[in-house]
């Protein structure tokens, strides 16, 4: 399903549970057990259009302009030269962390008082720093964008992209980097209401057909989702459609067996 219709939380936390409830009701000749929605996606878009006024966004735009001033594009080493034309061909490599590795990550996050995502993000930034030699490390991530409780039961696209810029010093320890990454992440979430497209426009970011503006790599850790544990039972799997949205895209899911997901990459580069 295209992102213009649905996002990840809509799929895992709304669509799948509702499909399960409806299936069980209809197979028993019962009416829909779902209550009427308090609002529709069109209501949200109308509210957002009026709420995202220049006056409301001004303080957040001030933060982003300061945070991203004089930024440097990440220059990832690649196997092949970057084409001047847009290329979207890609592939996926499965990423699976064992239960022991995932437990160790959770223990590390508890020790430093940060989330598992912060630990994964810090490790991802170190990896990029090592491969590029650039201390100005910019990574994109996604935020759910459901800041109001009425939106929790809606299917639609609410996600916004956040730009996470961190200065990585080769002499610092991992424990010293974690609070720096955490602070940048917290500040970005506090200023998440600026649509990414609006941010690009306000910053007057140079546009190029062959790369994403501001960031070329993304790191996402999806929150735990509870799949229905009653009949009918089903499995959900992902498949490679041969497309890459960015140069590198890491997506992990928190499951009972541990962290697992995929690394998506552009095959014209790697």
Short mmCIF file of C-alpha atoms in Angstrom, two decimals, residues 67 69-72 125 129 134-138 164-170 172 176-177 180-181 184:
data_model
loop_
_atom_site.label_atom_id
_atom_site.label_comp_id
_atom_site.label_asym_id
_atom_site.label_seq_id
_atom_site.Cartn_x
_atom_site.Cartn_y
_atom_site.Cartn_z
CA UNK A 67 20.16 23.29 14.03
CA UNK A 69 22.82 25.86 9.48
CA UNK A 70 25.94 25.17 7.42
CA UNK A 71 25.23 21.45 7.33
CA UNK A 72 27.33 19.07 5.24
CA UNK A 125 25.87 7.20 13.43
CA UNK A 129 31.29 8.25 10.87
CA UNK A 134 32.80 12.98 8.50
CA UNK A 135 32.15 14.22 12.01
CA UNK A 136 28.97 16.06 10.96
CA UNK A 137 26.61 13.08 10.81
CA UNK A 138 23.04 13.65 9.59
CA UNK A 164 18.97 14.29 13.28
CA UNK A 165 22.31 16.07 13.17
CA UNK A 166 25.04 15.04 15.60
CA UNK A 167 28.71 15.95 15.84
CA UNK A 168 30.68 12.73 16.37
CA UNK A 169 34.14 12.97 17.89
CA UNK A 170 36.43 9.99 17.36
CA UNK A 172 34.62 10.17 22.69
CA UNK A 176 29.57 9.97 25.95
CA UNK A 177 27.90 9.91 22.56
CA UNK A 180 24.36 13.78 22.75
CA UNK A 181 22.28 11.63 20.39
CA UNK A 184 19.23 15.87 19.52
#
